XYZ file of C-alpha atoms in Angstrom:
515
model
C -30.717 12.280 3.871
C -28.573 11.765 6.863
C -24.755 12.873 6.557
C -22.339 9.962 6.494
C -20.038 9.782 9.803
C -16.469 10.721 9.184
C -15.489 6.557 9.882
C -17.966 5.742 7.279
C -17.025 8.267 4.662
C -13.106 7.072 5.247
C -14.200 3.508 4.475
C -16.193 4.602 1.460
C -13.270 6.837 0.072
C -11.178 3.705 0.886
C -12.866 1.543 -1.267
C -13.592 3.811 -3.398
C -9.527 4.440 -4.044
C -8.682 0.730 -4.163
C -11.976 0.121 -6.629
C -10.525 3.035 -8.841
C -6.792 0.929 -8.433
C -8.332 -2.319 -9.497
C -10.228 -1.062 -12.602
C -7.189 1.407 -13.444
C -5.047 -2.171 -13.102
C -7.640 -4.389 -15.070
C -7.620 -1.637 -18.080
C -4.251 -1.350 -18.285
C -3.846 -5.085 -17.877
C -6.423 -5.593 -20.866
C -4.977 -2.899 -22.984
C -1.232 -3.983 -22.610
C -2.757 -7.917 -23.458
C -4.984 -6.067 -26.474
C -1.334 -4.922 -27.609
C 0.223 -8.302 -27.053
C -2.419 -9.984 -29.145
C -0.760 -8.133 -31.957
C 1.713 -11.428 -31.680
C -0.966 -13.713 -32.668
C -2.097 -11.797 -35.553
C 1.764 -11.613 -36.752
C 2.039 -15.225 -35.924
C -0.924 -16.435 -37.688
C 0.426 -13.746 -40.683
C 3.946 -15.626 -40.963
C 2.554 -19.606 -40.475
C 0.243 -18.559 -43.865
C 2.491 -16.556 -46.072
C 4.883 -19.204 -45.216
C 2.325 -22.023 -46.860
C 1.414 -18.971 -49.650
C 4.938 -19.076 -50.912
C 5.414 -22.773 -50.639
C 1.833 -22.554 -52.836
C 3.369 -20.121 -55.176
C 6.786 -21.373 -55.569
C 5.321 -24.782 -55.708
C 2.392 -23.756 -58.880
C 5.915 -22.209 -60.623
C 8.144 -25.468 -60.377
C 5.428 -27.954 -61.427
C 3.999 -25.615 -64.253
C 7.179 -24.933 -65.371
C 8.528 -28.128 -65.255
C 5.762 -29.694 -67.379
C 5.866 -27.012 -69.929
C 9.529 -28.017 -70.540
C 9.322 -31.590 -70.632
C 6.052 -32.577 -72.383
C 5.288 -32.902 -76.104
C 2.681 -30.556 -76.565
C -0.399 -33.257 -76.343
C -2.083 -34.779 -74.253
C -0.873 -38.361 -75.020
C 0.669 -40.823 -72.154
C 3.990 -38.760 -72.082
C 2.299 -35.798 -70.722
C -0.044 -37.978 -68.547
C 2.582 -39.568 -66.609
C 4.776 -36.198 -65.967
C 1.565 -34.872 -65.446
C 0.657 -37.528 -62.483
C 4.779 -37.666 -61.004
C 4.109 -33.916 -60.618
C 1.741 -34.376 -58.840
C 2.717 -37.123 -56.723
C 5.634 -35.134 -56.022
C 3.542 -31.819 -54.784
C 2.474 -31.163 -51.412
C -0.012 -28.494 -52.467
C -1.501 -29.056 -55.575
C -4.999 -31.383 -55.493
C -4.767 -31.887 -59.831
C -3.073 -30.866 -62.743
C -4.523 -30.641 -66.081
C -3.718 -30.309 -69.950
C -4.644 -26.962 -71.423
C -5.137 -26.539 -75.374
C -6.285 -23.725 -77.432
C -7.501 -22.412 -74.349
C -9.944 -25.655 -73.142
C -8.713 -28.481 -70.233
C -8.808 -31.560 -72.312
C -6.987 -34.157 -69.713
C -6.606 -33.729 -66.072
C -5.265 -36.626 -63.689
C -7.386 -36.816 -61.961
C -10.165 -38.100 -64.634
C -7.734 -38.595 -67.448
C -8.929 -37.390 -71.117
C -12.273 -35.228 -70.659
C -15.443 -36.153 -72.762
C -16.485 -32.669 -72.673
C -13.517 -30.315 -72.409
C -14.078 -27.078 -70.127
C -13.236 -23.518 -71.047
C -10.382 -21.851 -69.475
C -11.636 -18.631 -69.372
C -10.364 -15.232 -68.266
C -8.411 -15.328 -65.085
C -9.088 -13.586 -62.030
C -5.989 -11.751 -62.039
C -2.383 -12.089 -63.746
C 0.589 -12.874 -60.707
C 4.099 -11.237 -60.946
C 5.693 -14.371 -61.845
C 3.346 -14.541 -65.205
C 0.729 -16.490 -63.890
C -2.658 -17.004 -64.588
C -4.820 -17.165 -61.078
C -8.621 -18.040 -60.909
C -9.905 -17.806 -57.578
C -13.102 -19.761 -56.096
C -13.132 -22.056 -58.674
C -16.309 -24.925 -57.672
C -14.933 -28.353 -58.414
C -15.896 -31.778 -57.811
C -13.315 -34.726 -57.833
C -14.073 -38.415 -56.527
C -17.857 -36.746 -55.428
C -15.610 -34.165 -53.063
C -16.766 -30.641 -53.858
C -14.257 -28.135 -52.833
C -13.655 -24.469 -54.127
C -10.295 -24.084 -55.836
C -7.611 -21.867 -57.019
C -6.421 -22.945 -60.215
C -3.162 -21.076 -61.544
C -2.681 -21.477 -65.457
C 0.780 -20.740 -67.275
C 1.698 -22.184 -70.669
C 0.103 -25.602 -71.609
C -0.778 -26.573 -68.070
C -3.045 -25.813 -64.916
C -2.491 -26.908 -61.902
C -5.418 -27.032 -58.824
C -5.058 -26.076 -55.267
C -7.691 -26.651 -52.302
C -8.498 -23.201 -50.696
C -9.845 -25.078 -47.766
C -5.986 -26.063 -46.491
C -5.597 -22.749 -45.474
C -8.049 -23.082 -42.434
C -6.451 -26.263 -41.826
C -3.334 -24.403 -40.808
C -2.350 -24.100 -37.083
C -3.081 -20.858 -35.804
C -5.774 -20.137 -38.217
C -8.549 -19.373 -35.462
C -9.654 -15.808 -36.061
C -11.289 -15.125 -39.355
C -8.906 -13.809 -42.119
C -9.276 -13.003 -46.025
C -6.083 -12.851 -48.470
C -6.405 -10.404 -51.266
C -3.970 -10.095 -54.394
C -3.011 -6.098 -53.854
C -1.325 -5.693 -57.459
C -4.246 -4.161 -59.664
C -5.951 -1.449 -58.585
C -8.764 -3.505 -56.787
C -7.685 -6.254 -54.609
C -8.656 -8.855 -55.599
C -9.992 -11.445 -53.138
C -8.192 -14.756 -53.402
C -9.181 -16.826 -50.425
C -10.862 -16.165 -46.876
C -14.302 -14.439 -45.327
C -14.840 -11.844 -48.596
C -14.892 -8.060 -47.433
C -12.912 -8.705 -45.008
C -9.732 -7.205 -46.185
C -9.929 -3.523 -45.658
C -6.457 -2.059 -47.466
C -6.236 0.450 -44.254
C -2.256 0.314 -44.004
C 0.160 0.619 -46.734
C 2.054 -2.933 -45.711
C 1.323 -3.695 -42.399
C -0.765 -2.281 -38.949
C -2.495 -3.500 -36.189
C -5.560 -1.615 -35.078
C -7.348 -2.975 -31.589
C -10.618 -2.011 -29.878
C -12.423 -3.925 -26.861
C -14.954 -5.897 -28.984
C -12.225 -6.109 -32.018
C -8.781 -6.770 -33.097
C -7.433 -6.254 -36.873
C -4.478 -6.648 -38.422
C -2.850 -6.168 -41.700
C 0.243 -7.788 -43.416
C 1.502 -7.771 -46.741
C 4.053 -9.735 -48.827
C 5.509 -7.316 -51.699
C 7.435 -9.690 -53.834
C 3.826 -11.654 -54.385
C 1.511 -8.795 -54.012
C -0.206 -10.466 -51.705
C -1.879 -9.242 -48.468
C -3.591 -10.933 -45.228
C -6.363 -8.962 -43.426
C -6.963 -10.970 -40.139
C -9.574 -10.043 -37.326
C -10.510 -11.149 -34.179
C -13.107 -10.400 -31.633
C -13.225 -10.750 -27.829
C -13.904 -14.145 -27.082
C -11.256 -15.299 -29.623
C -8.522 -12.553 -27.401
C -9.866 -14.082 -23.778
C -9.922 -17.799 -25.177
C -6.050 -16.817 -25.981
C -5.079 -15.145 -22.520
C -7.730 -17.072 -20.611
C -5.254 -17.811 -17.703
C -3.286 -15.247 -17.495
C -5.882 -12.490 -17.168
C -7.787 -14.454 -14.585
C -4.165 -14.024 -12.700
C -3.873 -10.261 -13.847
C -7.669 -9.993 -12.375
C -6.553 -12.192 -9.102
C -3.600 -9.544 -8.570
C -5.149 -6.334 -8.982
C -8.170 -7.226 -6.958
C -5.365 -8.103 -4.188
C -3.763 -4.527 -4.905
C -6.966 -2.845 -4.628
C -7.451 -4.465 -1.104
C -4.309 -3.473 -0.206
C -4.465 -0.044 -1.487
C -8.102 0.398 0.143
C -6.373 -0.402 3.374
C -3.331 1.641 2.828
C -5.583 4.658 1.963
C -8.096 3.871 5.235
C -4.839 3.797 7.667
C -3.767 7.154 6.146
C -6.580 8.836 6.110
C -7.032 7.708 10.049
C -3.540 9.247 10.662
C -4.692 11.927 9.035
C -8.077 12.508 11.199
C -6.149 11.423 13.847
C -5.731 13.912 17.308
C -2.122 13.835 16.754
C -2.263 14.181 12.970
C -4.573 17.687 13.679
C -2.586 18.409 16.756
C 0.568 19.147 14.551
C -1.165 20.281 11.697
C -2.830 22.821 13.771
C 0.682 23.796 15.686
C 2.234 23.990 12.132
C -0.179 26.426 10.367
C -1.168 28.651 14.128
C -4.579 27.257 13.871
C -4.674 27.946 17.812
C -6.079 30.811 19.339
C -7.185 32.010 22.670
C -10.670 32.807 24.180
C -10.896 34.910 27.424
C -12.633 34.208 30.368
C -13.945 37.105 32.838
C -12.821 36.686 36.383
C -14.425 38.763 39.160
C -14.066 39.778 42.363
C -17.585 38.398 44.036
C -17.530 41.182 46.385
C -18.124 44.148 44.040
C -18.723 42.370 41.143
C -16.002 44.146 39.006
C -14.244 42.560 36.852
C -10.464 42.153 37.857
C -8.794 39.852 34.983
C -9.620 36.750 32.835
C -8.260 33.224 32.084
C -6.772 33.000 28.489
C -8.074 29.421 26.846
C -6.789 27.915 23.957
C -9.244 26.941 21.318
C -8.443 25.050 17.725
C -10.200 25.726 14.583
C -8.381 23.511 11.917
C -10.084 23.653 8.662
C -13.636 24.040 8.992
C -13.533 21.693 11.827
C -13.697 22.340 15.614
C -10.515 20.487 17.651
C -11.834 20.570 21.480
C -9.214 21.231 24.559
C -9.788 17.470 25.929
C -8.976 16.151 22.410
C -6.128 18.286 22.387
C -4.627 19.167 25.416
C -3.985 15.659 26.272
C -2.269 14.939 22.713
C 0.411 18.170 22.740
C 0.955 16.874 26.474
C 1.647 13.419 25.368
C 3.324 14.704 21.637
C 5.989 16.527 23.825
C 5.082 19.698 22.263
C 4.343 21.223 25.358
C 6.230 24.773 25.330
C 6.109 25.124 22.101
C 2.463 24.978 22.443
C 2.263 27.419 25.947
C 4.529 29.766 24.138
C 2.471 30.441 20.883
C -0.873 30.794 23.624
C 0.999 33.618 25.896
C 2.473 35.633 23.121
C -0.540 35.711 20.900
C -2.587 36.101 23.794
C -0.546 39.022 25.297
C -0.182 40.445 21.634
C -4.256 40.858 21.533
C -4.595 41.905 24.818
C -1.887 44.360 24.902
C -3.442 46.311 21.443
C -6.785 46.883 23.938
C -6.125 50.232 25.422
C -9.712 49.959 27.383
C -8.101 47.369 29.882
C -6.154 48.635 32.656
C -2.129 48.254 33.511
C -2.315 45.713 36.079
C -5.253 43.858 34.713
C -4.704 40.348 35.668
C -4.188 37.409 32.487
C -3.843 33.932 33.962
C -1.888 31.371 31.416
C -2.273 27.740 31.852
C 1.413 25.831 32.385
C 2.027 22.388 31.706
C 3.253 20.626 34.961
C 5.949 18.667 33.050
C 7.327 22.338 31.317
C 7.735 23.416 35.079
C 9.740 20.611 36.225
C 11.845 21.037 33.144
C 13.057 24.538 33.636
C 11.529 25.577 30.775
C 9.658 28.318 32.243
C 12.778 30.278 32.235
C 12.776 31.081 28.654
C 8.802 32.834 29.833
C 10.350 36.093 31.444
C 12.837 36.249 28.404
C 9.432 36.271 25.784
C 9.618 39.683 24.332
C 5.726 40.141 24.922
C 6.269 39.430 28.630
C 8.970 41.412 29.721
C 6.784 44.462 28.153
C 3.527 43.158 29.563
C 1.617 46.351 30.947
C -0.771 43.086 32.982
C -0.010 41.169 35.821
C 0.507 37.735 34.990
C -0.682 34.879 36.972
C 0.399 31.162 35.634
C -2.315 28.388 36.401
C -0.800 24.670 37.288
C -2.495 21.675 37.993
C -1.921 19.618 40.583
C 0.461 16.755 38.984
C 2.707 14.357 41.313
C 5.400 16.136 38.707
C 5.924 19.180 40.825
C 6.786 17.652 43.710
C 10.375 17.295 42.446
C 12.940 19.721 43.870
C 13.449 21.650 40.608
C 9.243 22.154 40.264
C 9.961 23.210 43.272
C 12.512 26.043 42.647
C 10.837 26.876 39.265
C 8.018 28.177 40.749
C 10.014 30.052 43.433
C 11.959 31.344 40.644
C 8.639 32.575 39.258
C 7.125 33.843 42.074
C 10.558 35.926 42.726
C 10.019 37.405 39.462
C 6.701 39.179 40.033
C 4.195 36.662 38.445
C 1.390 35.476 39.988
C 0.876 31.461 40.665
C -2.417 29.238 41.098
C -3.333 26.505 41.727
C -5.530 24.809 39.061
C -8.908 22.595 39.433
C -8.022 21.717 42.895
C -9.755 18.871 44.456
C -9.816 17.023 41.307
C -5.961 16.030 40.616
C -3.102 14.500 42.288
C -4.239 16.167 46.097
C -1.798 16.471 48.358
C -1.974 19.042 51.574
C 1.844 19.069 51.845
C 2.289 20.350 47.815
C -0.120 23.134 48.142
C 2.022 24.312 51.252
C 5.404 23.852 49.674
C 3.690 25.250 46.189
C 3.434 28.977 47.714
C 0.664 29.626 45.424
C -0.650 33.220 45.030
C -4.480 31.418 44.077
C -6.437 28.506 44.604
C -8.929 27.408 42.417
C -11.744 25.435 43.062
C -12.620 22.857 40.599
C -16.351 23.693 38.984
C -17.744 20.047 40.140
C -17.652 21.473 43.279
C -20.052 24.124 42.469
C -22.754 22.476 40.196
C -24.794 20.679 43.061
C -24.177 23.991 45.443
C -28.006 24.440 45.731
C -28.275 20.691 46.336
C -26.079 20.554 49.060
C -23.918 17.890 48.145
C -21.214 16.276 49.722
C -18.478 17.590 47.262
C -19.940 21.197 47.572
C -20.271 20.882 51.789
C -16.550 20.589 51.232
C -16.330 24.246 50.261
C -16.269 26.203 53.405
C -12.946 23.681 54.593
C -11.199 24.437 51.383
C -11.555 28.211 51.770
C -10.076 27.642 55.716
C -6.971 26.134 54.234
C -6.468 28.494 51.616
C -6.658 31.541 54.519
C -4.759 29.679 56.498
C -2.073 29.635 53.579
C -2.678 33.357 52.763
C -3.904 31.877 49.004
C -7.251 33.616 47.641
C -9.705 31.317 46.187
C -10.814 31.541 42.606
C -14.293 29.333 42.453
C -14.687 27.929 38.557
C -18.279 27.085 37.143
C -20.546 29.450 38.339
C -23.710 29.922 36.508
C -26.242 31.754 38.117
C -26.172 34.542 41.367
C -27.357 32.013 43.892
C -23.888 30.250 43.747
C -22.432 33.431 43.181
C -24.114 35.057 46.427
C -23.662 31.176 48.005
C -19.376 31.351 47.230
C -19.480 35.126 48.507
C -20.632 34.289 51.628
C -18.436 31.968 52.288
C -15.281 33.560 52.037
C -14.684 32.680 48.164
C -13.060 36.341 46.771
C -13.113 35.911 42.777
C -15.035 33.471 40.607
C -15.662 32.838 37.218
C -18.055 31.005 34.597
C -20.870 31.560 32.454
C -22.750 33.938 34.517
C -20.296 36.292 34.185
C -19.347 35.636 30.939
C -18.654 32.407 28.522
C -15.132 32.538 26.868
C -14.992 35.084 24.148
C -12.892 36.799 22.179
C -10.595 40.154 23.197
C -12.843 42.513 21.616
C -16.061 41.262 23.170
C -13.807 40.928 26.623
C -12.957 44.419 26.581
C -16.629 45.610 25.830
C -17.827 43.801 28.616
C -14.917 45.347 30.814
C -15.970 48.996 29.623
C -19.867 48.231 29.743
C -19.279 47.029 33.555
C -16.942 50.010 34.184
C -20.038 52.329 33.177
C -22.317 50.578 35.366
């Protein structure tokens, strides 16, 4: 399986960070709504016990009312305080005569040919009582199931099916009576009711929502549970908005995270990450004189190695020259260059290390601060300090720089001539120690080109500018025998040796000195 490039793994890691932000959003979204739902239950808890204790207080008046007032019988007395009651309740559906424990009159159907046991009751309230639950009835042909609460001489009946008639009663529910051991259920989807909390709780899940609340002066508690539909139904809207918002985050982060992991990669991002933690080093280039072959000095050349991955000198060069960085840059080169090559006792005092200068340093004046660099001023080598051609020196304080240098002892060339900012006049008023000759000069040697015919004329105005002429590029002993011949005294490339490091340098230098 092809690797991914490093553009196409930064979008993927992207997208991958603002995916990760919109699900992280959505679930926290859904969780903090899951919590909020909570409401609902509690709602749909206080809108019922509210009707419970209007039930409850309601079954106490009327029951106790009638007990107070009535005779004892069932004659017309009792009927008609038996039908103002319940004209007068809001709850209760009928209210009937009790004796020796058999309803002989209700109002609903008057005196009863057959009378109907009472029976035991489902449970006994606090307030004394008598409660049967799910009680089948049938009044006018209208079957309904009933709770019928019984105290003294009286019963009075109340439709279980108002309580799904309330508002807010959309998730299922069951009310138990909590005061014997057993609740007991009274009204609701049976089994419901788990008894998981001691009053109240709210326990919440994806698929489920379930809630418990309790009344303790009637012993009464509400189990109510909801699933997911019932949750989204309730938050509909505003989670499509949470959803809208989080997707627009995730973009956003996705392109946040893309643009900072670009800076990141980027040539300046490396560039001072590589300055900050020394990730440069140099690599030394042989340079010999073509007439004997020996090998008189090298070229130091800065090379990057920034975490596993290679930063090239035309990626980076061009970014420290733009950054501003420069000196600080040339300085860290020269003095670990001069450190390695100094702690090689095979290489002789005098052996010639050439240091690449910015142009813009040298107009500057920062060169001054080189012969104050603790590692140059004890230098054992003679230093030479390579410099493009750049329209920069031609200023008068490039100009006395390079004097300056020159006057102190090191060596000055001129760098990849022929390819730059050529000028006949600067290489006169330069007073260059070297000249070097750019390597696309050399490549098509053999083929005679027209940049390589140019040669011979180059190595006339050097000697007539007492310069000696470095020739870059060369790769195999024609060109070598080629430059010789024509007056070119040192040259370097790959046939003499590819950049390397001190110790291979030095092994070279002894290995040649043998021969």
């Amino acid at each position: 399986m092809a690797a991914l490039s490093p553009v196409k793994l930064s979008r993927l890691a992207s997208a991958s960070v603002g995916l990760v932000v919109f699900l992280l959003g959505i679930t926290l979204s859904t969780v903090l709504l899951l919590l909020d739902y909570r409401k609902a239950h509690e709602e749909q808890a206080r809108i019922f016990f509210t009707e419970v204790e209007s039930v409850v207080e309601e079954f106490r008046l009327v029951l106790s009312t009638l007990n107070a007032q009535t005779t004892g019988r069932c004659d017309e007395q009792t009927m008609i305080a038996m039908r103002r009651e319940l004209f007068l309740a809001e709850h209760i559906k009928d209210i009937g005569f009790v004796d020796n424990g058999q309803v002989i009159c209700t109002t609903g159907v008057g005196k009863l040919d057959r009378h109907v046991e009472v029976g035991t009751p489902d449970y006994i309230g606090m307030d004394g009582l008598s409660v049967f639950v799910d009680v089948p009835l049938t009044l006018f042909e209208y079957q309904y199931s009933a709770l019928i609460a019984f105290s003294g001489d009286f019963d009075a009946v109340f439709d279980l099916a108002v309580f799904d008639l309330l508002p807010g009663m959309v998730n299922d529910w069951e009310v138990v009576y909590t005061r014997d051991e057993a609740p007991v259920s009274v009204a609701g989807e049976k089994g419901l009711y788990r008894g998981q909390f001691a009053e109240s709780g709210y326990r919440f899940s994806l698929t489920s929502q379930y809630s418990e609340t309790c009344l303790p002066e009637y012993q009464y508690c509400l189990g109510i549970q909801s699933d997911f539909q019932s949750w989204l139904d309730h938050y509909r809207t505003l989670y499509l908005v949470f959803v809208i918002l989080w997707f627009f985050i995730g973009v956003l982060v996705a392109f946040a995270v893309q643009k900072l992991i670009a800076r990141t990669q980027s040539i300046e991002s490396k560039v001072r990450r590589a300055l900050r933690q020394r990730a440069f080093h140099n690599l030394y280039q042989p340079i010999l004189d073509l007439k004997s072959g020996a090998m008189v000095g090298c070229e130091a050349l800065a090379r990057c190695h920034l975490s596993n991955e290679p930063l090239y000198p035309d990626q980076f060069i061009p970014e420290v020259a733009r950054s501003g960085q420069t000196w600080r840059f040339t300085k860290l080169m020269i003095q670990q260059g001069l450190t390695e090559l100094s702690a090689e006792t095979a290489l002789p005092d005098g052996f010639r290390v050439n240091f690449n200068l910015f142009p813009a340093d040298i107009a500057a004046a920062y060169t001054r601060d080189f012969a104050k660099m603790s590692t140059v001023a004890n230098s054992r080598f003679t230093l030479v300090l390579e410099v493009i051609e750049d329209q920069q020196l031609e200023g008068k304080q490039a100009q006395t720089e390079l004097e300056w240098l020159k006057a102190q002892g090191y060596g000055v060339a001129l760098d990849d001539f022929g390819t730059g900012y050529s000028n006949l006049n600067q290489i006169r008023d330069f007073q260059a120690d070297y000249l070097k000759i750019d390597r696309s000069f050399i490549m098509d040697l053999e083929d005679g080109s027209i940049k390589s015919s140019l040669i011979p004329y180059i190595v006339d105005i050097a000697r007539q500018l007492n310069l000696f002429v470095v020739a870059e590029g060369i790769e195999n002993a024609r060109q070598w025998e080629a430059l010789r011949d024509m007056g070119v005294q040192y040259g370097q490339g790959y046939y003499f040796g590819k950049p390397m490091s001190a110790e291979a340098l030095v092994r070279l230098y002894s290995q040649q000195a043998r021969n």
